[in-house]
Amino acid sequence: MPTTETPLPPLAEVLMEKIRAKNARVGVVGLGYVGLPLAVEFAKAGFTVTGIDVSVEKVAQINAGVSYIQDVPTDEVAELVAAGRLKATTEFAAILDLDTVNIAVPTPLRKTKDPDMSFVVHAAQSIARNLHPGLLVILESTTYPGTTDELLLPMFAASGLKVGEEFFLCFSPERVDPGNPKFQTRNIPKVVGGITPACTAVGAAFYGMALESVVPVSSTVVAEMVKLLENTFRMINIGLVNELAVMCHRMNINVWEVIDAAATKPFGFMPFYPGPGLGGHCIPIDPFYLSWKSKQAGIEARFIELAGHINGDMPHYVVQRTQDALNNHAKALKGSRIHIMGVAYKRDIDDVRESPALDVIHLLRQRGAEVSYTDPFVSTIRLDQGELHSVPAESAAAADCVLVITDHKDFNYDNLVRDSQLILDTRNALRDRQAPNLIRL
Ligand code: SAJ
């Protein structure tokens, strides 16, 4: 890490000055739930920002002053576009006129659970074609340790420009938590690590101009690994409590009471809660980037694989518990009407990516049950056998069994307990209610 005594290379000094004077021309590639909030933060900080995205629709909406991201108010986008601080384009040639460019594109998994780097490669190739002296490139997409160094650097170095002297390359993990009322892009500490100390210095200075706190680290691989530790930590601990839930049911112990009491420990404990499975586009995905890379290093990531199996089995477990509950009422699952409350992957959002509700519905239908659902955030879900549409919660009364899969706050749980023949609550949404028709995971 350069100290105040270590002089930066001349082009780094020039870039540093532009950043400090806020006349560095900022670019963001990928205008989704990470890229658009980042672009808006830098525009609000006084920079002129160009968003670059392959989606013509996204580009048109931004240039029309409209936000399509839940956490970015449309009036902010409109004001910044009108002031000439923010614009969008599909043309990567815009990078020729930029001083910095952040990459915030998806890093999904293939069906084989191997990383799908195609979006990152496309973005990096497009940047490489427009790489010029003095440019700072920062990858933000969650990925395996070594991506920046092994995949991106060679693509950029092929230009003949020297990293750390003629262009600068960093990794900085995105930590955006959509819908989080307290932590948004501006006030979430920003970790950043560069290929060289000069890269780290300009990367840290860049973020420091728009975000409240910056955490420089010694390399891109450390920064890449930080994010994977954060999300693997969650996935494994969720797997732990899911296994605990299965144990507690078998031993006739209320796992929810156990966790709530354990959470009173003021140190050395962090509560996680059982559920119907692991949804979202981060937690079920990111750890497999780590296990894929560690396998290449000759080490099997056993915790990740085990937690993956436990979390992946939870939809089956929920269906088995439903079948047992119906049997106790002399009903077969086949032919029963099952009503699901909540299909989004977590409370009070509209995202169904990797949602365990989709697996539960698929398994129930496979066993001959008739399935309906209510979710005010999700009007339609697309399944292999066609679409299902959300129906009013009153439909629960006609069901043989109701499953609370996603505990949206605005559900009327009193009515649900009053009107349902049988309820399996997989989220402890019904808290301290006791009723003969109510069972918990
Ligand atoms: N889940 C449980 N039990 C828990 C916590 C979560 O079953 O105790 C389930 C959720 O229902 C969901 C899945 O796990 O299906 C993921 O939930 P999440 O709370 O981790 O939410 P995400 O997927 O939106 O994770 C994001 C992540 N943010 C980033 O990657 C930048 C994660 O790092 C955040 O910690 C998390 O939001 C958060 O705290 O909200």
GROMACS .gro file of C-alpha atoms and ligand atoms in nm:
model
  481
    1MET     CA    1   0.000   0.000   0.000
    2PRO     CA    2   0.160   0.334  -0.099
    3THR     CA    3   0.230   0.571   0.187
    4THR     CA    4   0.227   0.949   0.152
    5GLU     CA    5   0.604   0.920   0.080
    6THR     CA    6   0.559   0.674  -0.207
    7PRO     CA    7   0.515   0.881  -0.523
    8LEU     CA    8   0.242   0.752  -0.756
    9PRO     CA    9   0.322   0.696  -1.124
   10PRO     CA   10   0.252   1.012  -1.327
   11LEU     CA   11  -0.072   0.887  -1.484
   12ALA     CA   12  -0.196   0.780  -1.141
   13GLU     CA   13  -0.127   1.131  -1.011
   14VAL     CA   14  -0.317   1.282  -1.304
   15LEU     CA   15  -0.614   1.050  -1.238
   16MET     CA   16  -0.597   1.120  -0.864
   17GLU     CA   17  -0.622   1.494  -0.935
   18LYS     CA   18  -0.922   1.444  -1.164
   19ILE     CA   19  -1.091   1.232  -0.896
   20ARG     CA   20  -1.022   1.483  -0.619
   21ALA     CA   21  -1.147   1.771  -0.840
   22LYS     CA   22  -1.455   1.560  -0.926
   23ASN     CA   23  -1.396   1.606  -1.296
   24ALA     CA   24  -1.303   1.244  -1.355
   25ARG     CA   25  -1.556   1.116  -1.610
   26VAL     CA   26  -1.719   0.811  -1.448
   27GLY     CA   27  -1.862   0.508  -1.628
   28VAL     CA   28  -2.069   0.216  -1.497
   29VAL     CA   29  -2.120  -0.099  -1.705
   30GLY     CA   30  -2.433  -0.291  -1.603
   31LEU     CA   31  -2.725  -0.079  -1.480
   32GLY     CA   32  -2.903  -0.324  -1.251
   33TYR     CA   33  -2.961  -0.325  -0.875
   34VAL     CA   34  -2.587  -0.265  -0.822
   35GLY     CA   35  -2.485  -0.044  -1.115
   36LEU     CA   36  -2.769   0.207  -1.119
   37PRO     CA   37  -2.744   0.296  -0.746
   38LEU     CA   38  -2.365   0.331  -0.788
   39ALA     CA   39  -2.403   0.556  -1.095
   40VAL     CA   40  -2.655   0.772  -0.909
   41GLU     CA   41  -2.431   0.804  -0.601
   42PHE     CA   42  -2.138   0.933  -0.810
   43ALA     CA   43  -2.364   1.168  -1.004
   44LYS     CA   44  -2.508   1.299  -0.676
   45ALA     CA   45  -2.150   1.347  -0.549
   46GLY     CA   46  -2.090   1.584  -0.843
   47PHE     CA   47  -1.932   1.362  -1.108
   48THR     CA   48  -2.057   1.331  -1.464
   49VAL     CA   49  -2.159   0.968  -1.506
   50THR     CA   50  -2.223   0.757  -1.814
   51GLY     CA   51  -2.412   0.433  -1.765
   52ILE     CA   52  -2.348   0.161  -2.022
   53ASP     CA   53  -2.585  -0.133  -2.065
   54VAL     CA   54  -2.672  -0.380  -2.341
   55SER     CA   55  -3.042  -0.324  -2.268
   56VAL     CA   56  -3.192  -0.061  -2.498
   57GLU     CA   57  -3.494  -0.043  -2.266
   58LYS     CA   58  -3.287   0.030  -1.955
   59VAL     CA   59  -3.085   0.297  -2.142
   60ALA     CA   60  -3.402   0.461  -2.275
   61GLN     CA   61  -3.567   0.464  -1.931
   62ILE     CA   62  -3.266   0.628  -1.766
   63ASN     CA   63  -3.232   0.891  -2.040
   64ALA     CA   64  -3.604   0.959  -1.995
   65GLY     CA   65  -3.532   1.019  -1.625
   66VAL     CA   66  -3.704   0.703  -1.504
   67SER     CA   67  -3.572   0.454  -1.245
   68TYR     CA   68  -3.661   0.081  -1.267
   69ILE     CA   69  -3.472  -0.009  -0.947
   70GLN     CA   70  -3.672  -0.024  -0.619
   71ASP     CA   71  -3.405   0.161  -0.416
   72VAL     CA   72  -3.342   0.441  -0.667
   73PRO     CA   73  -3.612   0.710  -0.667
   74THR     CA   74  -3.722   0.816  -1.015
   75ASP     CA   75  -3.711   1.184  -0.918
   76GLU     CA   76  -3.340   1.149  -0.838
   77VAL     CA   77  -3.270   0.999  -1.180
   78ALA     CA   78  -3.482   1.267  -1.350
   79GLU     CA   79  -3.301   1.547  -1.169
   80LEU     CA   80  -2.953   1.409  -1.246
   81VAL     CA   81  -3.036   1.347  -1.613
   82ALA     CA   82  -3.185   1.695  -1.648
   83ALA     CA   83  -2.870   1.843  -1.488
   84GLY     CA   84  -2.651   1.656  -1.737
   85ARG     CA   85  -2.488   1.457  -1.454
   86LEU     CA   86  -2.621   1.119  -1.565
   87LYS     CA   87  -2.681   0.966  -1.904
   88ALA     CA   88  -2.689   0.613  -2.046
   89THR     CA   89  -2.581   0.445  -2.368
   90THR     CA   90  -2.544   0.100  -2.522
   91GLU     CA   91  -2.218   0.207  -2.686
   92PHE     CA   92  -1.899   0.084  -2.513
   93ALA     CA   93  -1.701   0.331  -2.729
   94ALA     CA   94  -1.811   0.589  -2.471
   95ILE     CA   95  -1.528   0.447  -2.257
   96LEU     CA   96  -1.277   0.628  -2.483
   97ASP     CA   97  -1.398   0.948  -2.315
   98LEU     CA   98  -1.411   0.814  -1.960
   99ASP     CA   99  -1.153   0.812  -1.680
  100THR     CA  100  -1.308   0.533  -1.467
  101VAL     CA  101  -1.534   0.238  -1.541
  102ASN     CA  102  -1.702   0.002  -1.293
  103ILE     CA  103  -1.829  -0.341  -1.405
  104ALA     CA  104  -2.151  -0.454  -1.232
  105VAL     CA  105  -2.287  -0.736  -1.448
  106PRO     CA  106  -2.439  -1.072  -1.338
  107THR     CA  107  -2.227  -1.371  -1.237
  108PRO     CA  108  -2.477  -1.659  -1.229
  109LEU     CA  109  -2.408  -2.032  -1.207
  110ARG     CA  110  -2.449  -2.274  -1.495
  111LYS     CA  111  -2.673  -2.580  -1.445
  112THR     CA  112  -2.351  -2.768  -1.361
  113LYS     CA  113  -2.295  -2.528  -1.067
  114ASP     CA  114  -1.988  -2.391  -1.249
  115PRO     CA  115  -1.941  -2.012  -1.272
  116ASP     CA  116  -2.096  -1.845  -1.576
  117MET     CA  117  -1.844  -1.567  -1.652
  118SER     CA  118  -1.993  -1.482  -1.991
  119PHE     CA  119  -2.135  -1.145  -1.880
  120VAL     CA  120  -1.803  -1.040  -1.721
  121VAL     CA  121  -1.604  -1.156  -2.025
  122HIS     CA  122  -1.832  -0.964  -2.263
  123ALA     CA  123  -1.799  -0.648  -2.055
  124ALA     CA  124  -1.422  -0.686  -2.018
  125GLN     CA  125  -1.374  -0.750  -2.391
  126SER     CA  126  -1.579  -0.439  -2.469
  127ILE     CA  127  -1.370  -0.234  -2.225
  128ALA     CA  128  -1.043  -0.379  -2.358
  129ARG     CA  129  -1.135  -0.258  -2.706
  130ASN     CA  130  -1.164   0.094  -2.566
  131LEU     CA  131  -0.885   0.083  -2.306
  132HIS     CA  132  -0.674   0.399  -2.304
  133PRO     CA  133  -0.391   0.544  -2.088
  134GLY     CA  134  -0.508   0.663  -1.747
  135LEU     CA  135  -0.824   0.450  -1.727
  136LEU     CA  136  -0.931   0.297  -1.392
  137VAL     CA  137  -1.128  -0.028  -1.425
  138ILE     CA  138  -1.302  -0.178  -1.120
  139LEU     CA  139  -1.483  -0.514  -1.125
  140GLU     CA  140  -1.770  -0.533  -0.871
  141SER     CA  141  -1.948  -0.853  -0.976
  142THR     CA  142  -1.924  -1.130  -0.715
  143THR     CA  143  -1.677  -1.388  -0.845
  144TYR     CA  144  -1.413  -1.646  -0.757
  145PRO     CA  145  -1.078  -1.528  -0.616
  146GLY     CA  146  -0.834  -1.472  -0.904
  147THR     CA  147  -1.087  -1.347  -1.161
  148THR     CA  148  -0.946  -0.993  -1.185
  149ASP     CA  149  -0.585  -1.109  -1.190
  150GLU     CA  150  -0.619  -1.418  -1.410
  151LEU     CA  151  -0.910  -1.334  -1.642
  152LEU     CA  152  -0.935  -0.956  -1.675
  153LEU     CA  153  -0.572  -0.843  -1.645
  154PRO     CA  154  -0.447  -1.043  -1.946
  155MET     CA  155  -0.734  -0.907  -2.157
  156PHE     CA  156  -0.634  -0.549  -2.070
  157ALA     CA  157  -0.256  -0.603  -2.072
  158ALA     CA  158  -0.286  -0.730  -2.432
  159SER     CA  159  -0.330  -0.362  -2.524
  160GLY     CA  160   0.037  -0.314  -2.438
  161LEU     CA  161  -0.051  -0.071  -2.160
  162LYS     CA  162   0.117  -0.145  -1.825
  163VAL     CA  163  -0.110  -0.207  -1.526
  164GLY     CA  164  -0.042   0.018  -1.229
  165GLU     CA  165   0.133   0.274  -1.445
  166GLU     CA  166  -0.069   0.330  -1.762
  167PHE     CA  167  -0.405   0.186  -1.651
  168PHE     CA  168  -0.538   0.081  -1.312
  169LEU     CA  169  -0.733  -0.233  -1.219
  170CYS     CA  170  -0.918  -0.316  -0.893
  171PHE     CA  171  -1.181  -0.545  -0.749
  172SER     CA  172  -1.445  -0.413  -0.512
  173PRO     CA  173  -1.725  -0.644  -0.392
  174GLU     CA  174  -2.081  -0.516  -0.427
  175ARG     CA  175  -2.269  -0.528  -0.097
  176VAL     CA  176  -2.603  -0.396  -0.217
  177ASP     CA  177  -2.895  -0.533  -0.018
  178PRO     CA  178  -3.209  -0.443  -0.217
  179GLY     CA  179  -3.482  -0.297  -0.001
  180ASN     CA  180  -3.260  -0.254   0.305
  181PRO     CA  181  -3.408   0.050   0.482
  182LYS     CA  182  -3.088   0.128   0.675
  183PHE     CA  183  -2.794   0.034   0.452
  184GLN     CA  184  -2.775   0.157   0.096
  185THR     CA  185  -2.486   0.209  -0.148
  186ARG     CA  186  -2.364   0.531   0.014
  187ASN     CA  187  -2.329   0.410   0.373
  188ILE     CA  188  -2.213   0.050   0.322
  189PRO     CA  189  -1.833   0.029   0.381
  190LYS     CA  190  -1.661  -0.032   0.048
  191VAL     CA  191  -1.377  -0.287   0.030
  192VAL     CA  192  -1.135  -0.232  -0.261
  193GLY     CA  193  -0.812  -0.406  -0.364
  194GLY     CA  194  -0.588  -0.335  -0.665
  195ILE     CA  195  -0.346  -0.528  -0.882
  196THR     CA  196  -0.075  -0.287  -0.761
  197PRO     CA  197  -0.055  -0.043  -0.468
  198ALA     CA  198  -0.109   0.246  -0.709
  199CYS     CA  199  -0.427   0.073  -0.835
  200THR     CA  200  -0.551   0.036  -0.479
  201ALA     CA  201  -0.470   0.401  -0.405
  202VAL     CA  202  -0.667   0.541  -0.698
  203GLY     CA  203  -0.951   0.292  -0.640
  204ALA     CA  204  -0.979   0.391  -0.274
  205ALA     CA  205  -0.964   0.764  -0.361
  206PHE     CA  206  -1.236   0.712  -0.623
  207TYR     CA  207  -1.484   0.550  -0.384
  208GLY     CA  208  -1.391   0.795  -0.108
  209MET     CA  209  -1.535   1.080  -0.314
  210ALA     CA  210  -1.889   0.938  -0.312
  211LEU     CA  211  -1.919   0.679  -0.034
  212GLU     CA  212  -1.898   0.721   0.342
  213SER     CA  213  -1.623   0.469   0.415
  214VAL     CA  214  -1.363   0.278   0.216
  215VAL     CA  215  -1.169  -0.034   0.323
  216PRO     CA  216  -0.852  -0.072   0.111
  217VAL     CA  217  -0.704  -0.425   0.107
  218SER     CA  218  -0.372  -0.548  -0.030
  219SER     CA  219  -0.488  -0.723  -0.347
  220THR     CA  220  -0.777  -0.806  -0.578
  221VAL     CA  221  -0.789  -1.167  -0.454
  222VAL     CA  222  -0.835  -1.054  -0.094
  223ALA     CA  223  -1.121  -0.828  -0.203
  224GLU     CA  224  -1.277  -1.112  -0.407
  225MET     CA  225  -1.248  -1.353  -0.113
  226VAL     CA  226  -1.402  -1.103   0.133
  227LYS     CA  227  -1.734  -1.113  -0.048
  228LEU     CA  228  -1.735  -1.491  -0.076
  229LEU     CA  229  -1.664  -1.527   0.296
  230GLU     CA  230  -1.954  -1.290   0.377
  231ASN     CA  231  -2.210  -1.482   0.176
  232THR     CA  232  -2.075  -1.831   0.241
  233PHE     CA  233  -2.096  -1.750   0.613
  234ARG     CA  234  -2.469  -1.687   0.569
  235MET     CA  235  -2.537  -1.991   0.355
  236ILE     CA  236  -2.362  -2.229   0.595
  237ASN     CA  237  -2.529  -2.087   0.903
  238ILE     CA  238  -2.868  -2.111   0.736
  239GLY     CA  239  -2.785  -2.473   0.658
  240LEU     CA  240  -2.695  -2.528   1.025
  241VAL     CA  241  -3.031  -2.400   1.153
  242ASN     CA  242  -3.220  -2.588   0.884
  243GLU     CA  243  -3.059  -2.911   1.003
  244LEU     CA  244  -3.132  -2.807   1.362
  245ALA     CA  245  -3.500  -2.760   1.268
  246VAL     CA  246  -3.519  -3.117   1.135
  247MET     CA  247  -3.348  -3.247   1.452
  248CYS     CA  248  -3.574  -3.045   1.684
  249HIS     CA  249  -3.891  -3.165   1.511
  250ARG     CA  250  -3.776  -3.524   1.555
  251MET     CA  251  -3.703  -3.457   1.923
  252ASN     CA  252  -4.026  -3.258   1.969
  253ILE     CA  253  -3.840  -2.936   2.058
  254ASN     CA  254  -3.955  -2.591   1.936
  255VAL     CA  255  -3.654  -2.479   1.729
  256TRP     CA  256  -3.786  -2.122   1.707
  257GLU     CA  257  -3.794  -2.089   2.084
  258VAL     CA  258  -3.442  -2.234   2.102
  259ILE     CA  259  -3.304  -1.979   1.851
  260ASP     CA  260  -3.483  -1.683   2.011
  261ALA     CA  261  -3.341  -1.779   2.352
  262ALA     CA  262  -2.992  -1.837   2.208
  263ALA     CA  263  -3.013  -1.491   2.045
  264THR     CA  264  -3.020  -1.335   2.392
  265LYS     CA  265  -2.648  -1.415   2.417
  266PRO     CA  266  -2.496  -1.066   2.382
  267PHE     CA  267  -2.172  -1.190   2.226
  268GLY     CA  268  -2.043  -1.472   2.011
  269PHE     CA  269  -2.376  -1.562   1.854
  270MET     CA  270  -2.573  -1.441   1.552
  271PRO     CA  271  -2.926  -1.578   1.495
  272PHE     CA  272  -3.025  -1.740   1.168
  273TYR     CA  273  -3.366  -1.895   1.110
  274PRO     CA  274  -3.488  -2.215   0.944
  275GLY     CA  275  -3.697  -2.187   0.632
  276PRO     CA  276  -3.829  -2.370   0.326
  277GLY     CA  277  -3.494  -2.340   0.145
  278LEU     CA  278  -3.244  -2.087   0.015
  279GLY     CA  279  -3.350  -1.828  -0.242
  280GLY     CA  280  -3.210  -1.519  -0.405
  281HIS     CA  281  -2.935  -1.449  -0.654
  282CYS     CA  282  -2.653  -1.421  -0.400
  283ILE     CA  283  -2.658  -1.667  -0.113
  284PRO     CA  284  -2.738  -1.987  -0.305
  285ILE     CA  285  -2.495  -1.890  -0.583
  286ASP     CA  286  -2.186  -1.714  -0.445
  287PRO     CA  287  -2.049  -1.998  -0.227
  288PHE     CA  288  -2.030  -2.223  -0.534
  289TYR     CA  289  -1.791  -1.976  -0.693
  290LEU     CA  290  -1.564  -2.040  -0.396
  291SER     CA  291  -1.605  -2.420  -0.398
  292TRP     CA  292  -1.542  -2.429  -0.773
  293LYS     CA  293  -1.213  -2.237  -0.734
  294SER     CA  294  -1.100  -2.425  -0.424
  295LYS     CA  295  -1.151  -2.755  -0.611
  296GLN     CA  296  -0.903  -2.623  -0.869
  297ALA     CA  297  -0.664  -2.561  -0.581
  298GLY     CA  298  -0.710  -2.925  -0.481
  299ILE     CA  299  -0.925  -2.857  -0.176
  300GLU     CA  300  -1.285  -2.976  -0.144
  301ALA     CA  301  -1.510  -2.710   0.014
  302ARG     CA  302  -1.694  -2.963   0.231
  303PHE     CA  303  -1.892  -2.712   0.441
  304ILE     CA  304  -2.033  -2.549   0.126
  305GLU     CA  305  -2.126  -2.879  -0.035
  306LEU     CA  306  -2.291  -3.008   0.283
  307ALA     CA  307  -2.484  -2.685   0.347
  308GLY     CA  308  -2.587  -2.689  -0.019
  309HIS     CA  309  -2.740  -3.035   0.024
  310ILE     CA  310  -2.918  -2.943   0.349
  311ASN     CA  311  -3.060  -2.617   0.212
  312GLY     CA  312  -3.147  -2.785  -0.116
  313ASP     CA  313  -3.340  -3.058   0.069
  314MET     CA  314  -3.563  -2.816   0.261
  315PRO     CA  315  -3.836  -2.791  -0.007
  316HIS     CA  316  -3.862  -3.172   0.003
  317TYR     CA  317  -3.877  -3.159   0.382
  318VAL     CA  318  -4.159  -2.902   0.370
  319VAL     CA  319  -4.357  -3.125   0.132
  320GLN     CA  320  -4.298  -3.427   0.355
  321ARG     CA  321  -4.421  -3.232   0.660
  322THR     CA  322  -4.728  -3.125   0.460
  323GLN     CA  323  -4.800  -3.486   0.365
  324ASP     CA  324  -4.762  -3.596   0.730
  325ALA     CA  325  -4.994  -3.318   0.849
  326LEU     CA  326  -5.264  -3.415   0.597
  327ASN     CA  327  -5.225  -3.783   0.687
  328ASN     CA  328  -5.288  -3.694   1.050
  329HIS     CA  329  -5.621  -3.558   0.927
  330ALA     CA  330  -5.689  -3.873   0.723
  331LYS     CA  331  -5.619  -3.693   0.396
  332ALA     CA  332  -5.382  -3.786   0.116
  333LEU     CA  333  -5.157  -3.523  -0.042
  334LYS     CA  334  -5.276  -3.642  -0.382
  335GLY     CA  335  -5.587  -3.451  -0.471
  336SER     CA  336  -5.556  -3.212  -0.175
  337ARG     CA  337  -5.580  -2.835  -0.225
  338ILE     CA  338  -5.269  -2.660  -0.094
  339HIS     CA  339  -5.261  -2.280  -0.069
  340ILE     CA  340  -4.923  -2.107  -0.042
  341MET     CA  341  -4.881  -1.771   0.130
  342GLY     CA  342  -4.581  -1.589  -0.019
  343VAL     CA  343  -4.365  -1.702  -0.314
  344ALA     CA  344  -4.092  -1.431  -0.320
  345TYR     CA  345  -3.751  -1.554  -0.203
  346LYS     CA  346  -3.770  -1.344   0.112
  347ARG     CA  347  -4.005  -1.115   0.301
  348ASP     CA  348  -4.149  -0.797   0.144
  349ILE     CA  349  -3.974  -0.812  -0.192
  350ASP     CA  350  -4.096  -0.908  -0.539
  351ASP     CA  351  -3.800  -1.126  -0.648
  352VAL     CA  352  -3.864  -1.498  -0.707
  353ARG     CA  353  -3.515  -1.590  -0.829
  354GLU     CA  354  -3.418  -1.931  -0.682
  355SER     CA  355  -3.720  -1.898  -0.452
  356PRO     CA  356  -3.782  -2.222  -0.259
  357ALA     CA  357  -4.156  -2.162  -0.314
  358LEU     CA  358  -4.107  -2.262  -0.677
  359ASP     CA  359  -3.951  -2.594  -0.571
  360VAL     CA  360  -4.226  -2.658  -0.315
  361ILE     CA  361  -4.497  -2.592  -0.575
  362HIS     CA  362  -4.326  -2.818  -0.827
  363LEU     CA  363  -4.294  -3.103  -0.574
  364LEU     CA  364  -4.655  -3.067  -0.454
  365ARG     CA  365  -4.789  -3.080  -0.808
  366GLN     CA  366  -4.565  -3.378  -0.883
  367ARG     CA  367  -4.743  -3.559  -0.598
  368GLY     CA  368  -5.086  -3.473  -0.733
  369ALA     CA  369  -5.180  -3.179  -0.511
  370GLU     CA  370  -5.371  -2.879  -0.647
  371VAL     CA  371  -5.172  -2.562  -0.568
  372SER     CA  372  -5.275  -2.195  -0.545
  373TYR     CA  373  -5.089  -1.900  -0.395
  374THR     CA  374  -5.121  -1.547  -0.262
  375ASP     CA  375  -4.837  -1.298  -0.294
  376PRO     CA  376  -4.913  -0.924  -0.324
  377PHE     CA  377  -4.559  -0.865  -0.457
  378VAL     CA  378  -4.568  -1.139  -0.723
  379SER     CA  379  -4.875  -1.140  -0.949
  380THR     CA  380  -4.763  -1.430  -1.172
  381ILE     CA  381  -4.510  -1.712  -1.156
  382ARG     CA  382  -4.397  -1.916  -1.454
  383LEU     CA  383  -4.364  -2.288  -1.394
  384ASP     CA  384  -4.274  -2.578  -1.624
  385GLN     CA  385  -4.642  -2.662  -1.660
  386GLY     CA  386  -4.747  -2.300  -1.727
  387GLU     CA  387  -4.833  -1.994  -1.519
  388LEU     CA  388  -4.993  -1.950  -1.180
  389HIS     CA  389  -5.147  -1.620  -1.074
  390SER     CA  390  -5.174  -1.480  -0.723
  391VAL     CA  391  -5.527  -1.500  -0.575
  392PRO     CA  392  -5.674  -1.320  -0.272
  393ALA     CA  393  -5.574  -1.456   0.070
  394GLU     CA  394  -5.936  -1.550   0.137
  395SER     CA  395  -5.878  -1.850  -0.093
  396ALA     CA  396  -5.682  -2.008   0.192
  397ALA     CA  397  -6.008  -2.098   0.368
  398ALA     CA  398  -6.095  -2.346   0.093
  399ALA     CA  399  -5.761  -2.526   0.112
  400ASP     CA  400  -5.694  -2.855   0.287
  401CYS     CA  401  -5.362  -2.711   0.403
  402VAL     CA  402  -5.205  -2.363   0.393
  403LEU     CA  403  -4.825  -2.322   0.378
  404VAL     CA  404  -4.664  -1.998   0.495
  405ILE     CA  405  -4.356  -1.999   0.272
  406THR     CA  406  -4.270  -1.626   0.270
  407ASP     CA  407  -4.367  -1.419   0.571
  408HIS     CA  408  -4.466  -1.090   0.412
  409LYS     CA  409  -4.543  -0.839   0.686
  410ASP     CA  410  -4.880  -0.728   0.549
  411PHE     CA  411  -5.048  -1.071   0.549
  412ASN     CA  412  -5.344  -1.088   0.789
  413TYR     CA  413  -5.221  -1.375   1.003
  414ASP     CA  414  -5.511  -1.359   1.249
  415ASN     CA  415  -5.760  -1.424   0.969
  416LEU     CA  416  -5.537  -1.697   0.829
  417VAL     CA  417  -5.535  -1.888   1.160
  418ARG     CA  418  -5.908  -1.829   1.207
  419ASP     CA  419  -6.014  -1.943   0.858
  420SER     CA  420  -5.767  -2.220   0.767
  421GLN     CA  421  -5.833  -2.589   0.822
  422LEU     CA  422  -5.459  -2.658   0.863
  423ILE     CA  423  -5.148  -2.436   0.848
  424LEU     CA  424  -4.781  -2.532   0.818
  425ASP     CA  425  -4.578  -2.223   0.908
  426THR     CA  426  -4.222  -2.254   0.766
  427ARG     CA  427  -4.113  -1.905   0.882
  428ASN     CA  428  -4.253  -1.875   1.235
  429ALA     CA  429  -4.463  -1.590   1.094
  430LEU     CA  430  -4.740  -1.693   1.336
  431ARG     CA  431  -4.501  -1.642   1.629
  432ASP     CA  432  -4.667  -1.715   1.963
  433ARG     CA  433  -5.007  -1.811   1.828
  434GLN     CA  434  -5.118  -2.155   1.943
  435ALA     CA  435  -5.402  -2.331   1.762
  436PRO     CA  436  -5.494  -2.696   1.693
  437ASN     CA  437  -5.478  -2.628   1.318
  438LEU     CA  438  -5.129  -2.473   1.335
  439ILE     CA  439  -4.799  -2.660   1.294
  440ARG     CA  440  -4.447  -2.517   1.258
  441LEU     CA  441  -4.135  -2.627   1.075
  442SAJ     N1  442  -3.277  -1.712   0.483
  442SAJ     C1  443  -3.310  -1.811   0.575
  442SAJ     N2  444  -3.275  -1.794   0.705
  442SAJ     C2  445  -3.205  -1.684   0.747
  442SAJ     C3  446  -3.172  -1.585   0.653
  442SAJ     C4  447  -3.209  -1.601   0.521
  442SAJ     O1  448  -3.372  -1.911   0.540
  442SAJ     O2  449  -3.176  -1.672   0.867
  442SAJ     C5  450  -3.313  -1.731   0.343
  442SAJ     C6  451  -3.399  -1.619   0.289
  442SAJ     O3  452  -3.535  -1.646   0.310
  442SAJ     C7  453  -3.364  -1.621   0.141
  442SAJ     C8  454  -3.218  -1.663   0.141
  442SAJ     O4  455  -3.195  -1.727   0.266
  442SAJ     O5  456  -3.441  -1.717   0.072
  442SAJ     C9  457  -3.122  -1.546   0.126
  442SAJ     O6  458  -3.161  -1.451   0.221
  442SAJ     P1  459  -3.067  -1.324   0.264
  442SAJ     O7  460  -3.126  -1.265   0.386
  442SAJ     O8  461  -2.927  -1.365   0.269
  442SAJ     O9  462  -3.097  -1.220   0.151
  442SAJ     P2  463  -3.027  -1.192   0.013
  442SAJ    O10  464  -3.018  -1.311  -0.074
  442SAJ    O11  465  -3.097  -1.073  -0.040
  442SAJ    O12  466  -2.879  -1.156   0.056
  442SAJ    C10  467  -2.838  -1.024   0.050
  442SAJ    C11  468  -2.689  -1.033   0.048
  442SAJ     N3  469  -2.634  -0.909   0.009
  442SAJ    C12  470  -2.527  -0.910  -0.073
  442SAJ    O13  471  -2.482  -1.011  -0.121
  442SAJ    C13  472  -2.469  -0.778  -0.104
  442SAJ    C14  473  -2.636  -1.071   0.185
  442SAJ    O14  474  -2.493  -1.053   0.187
  442SAJ    C15  475  -2.697  -0.986   0.290
  442SAJ    O15  476  -2.643  -1.024   0.418
  442SAJ    C16  477  -2.846  -1.010   0.289
  442SAJ    O16  478  -2.891  -0.957   0.163
  442SAJ    C17  479  -2.915  -0.938   0.403
  442SAJ    O17  480  -2.856  -0.934   0.513
  442SAJ    O18  481  -3.029  -0.896   0.382
   0.00000   0.00000   0.00000
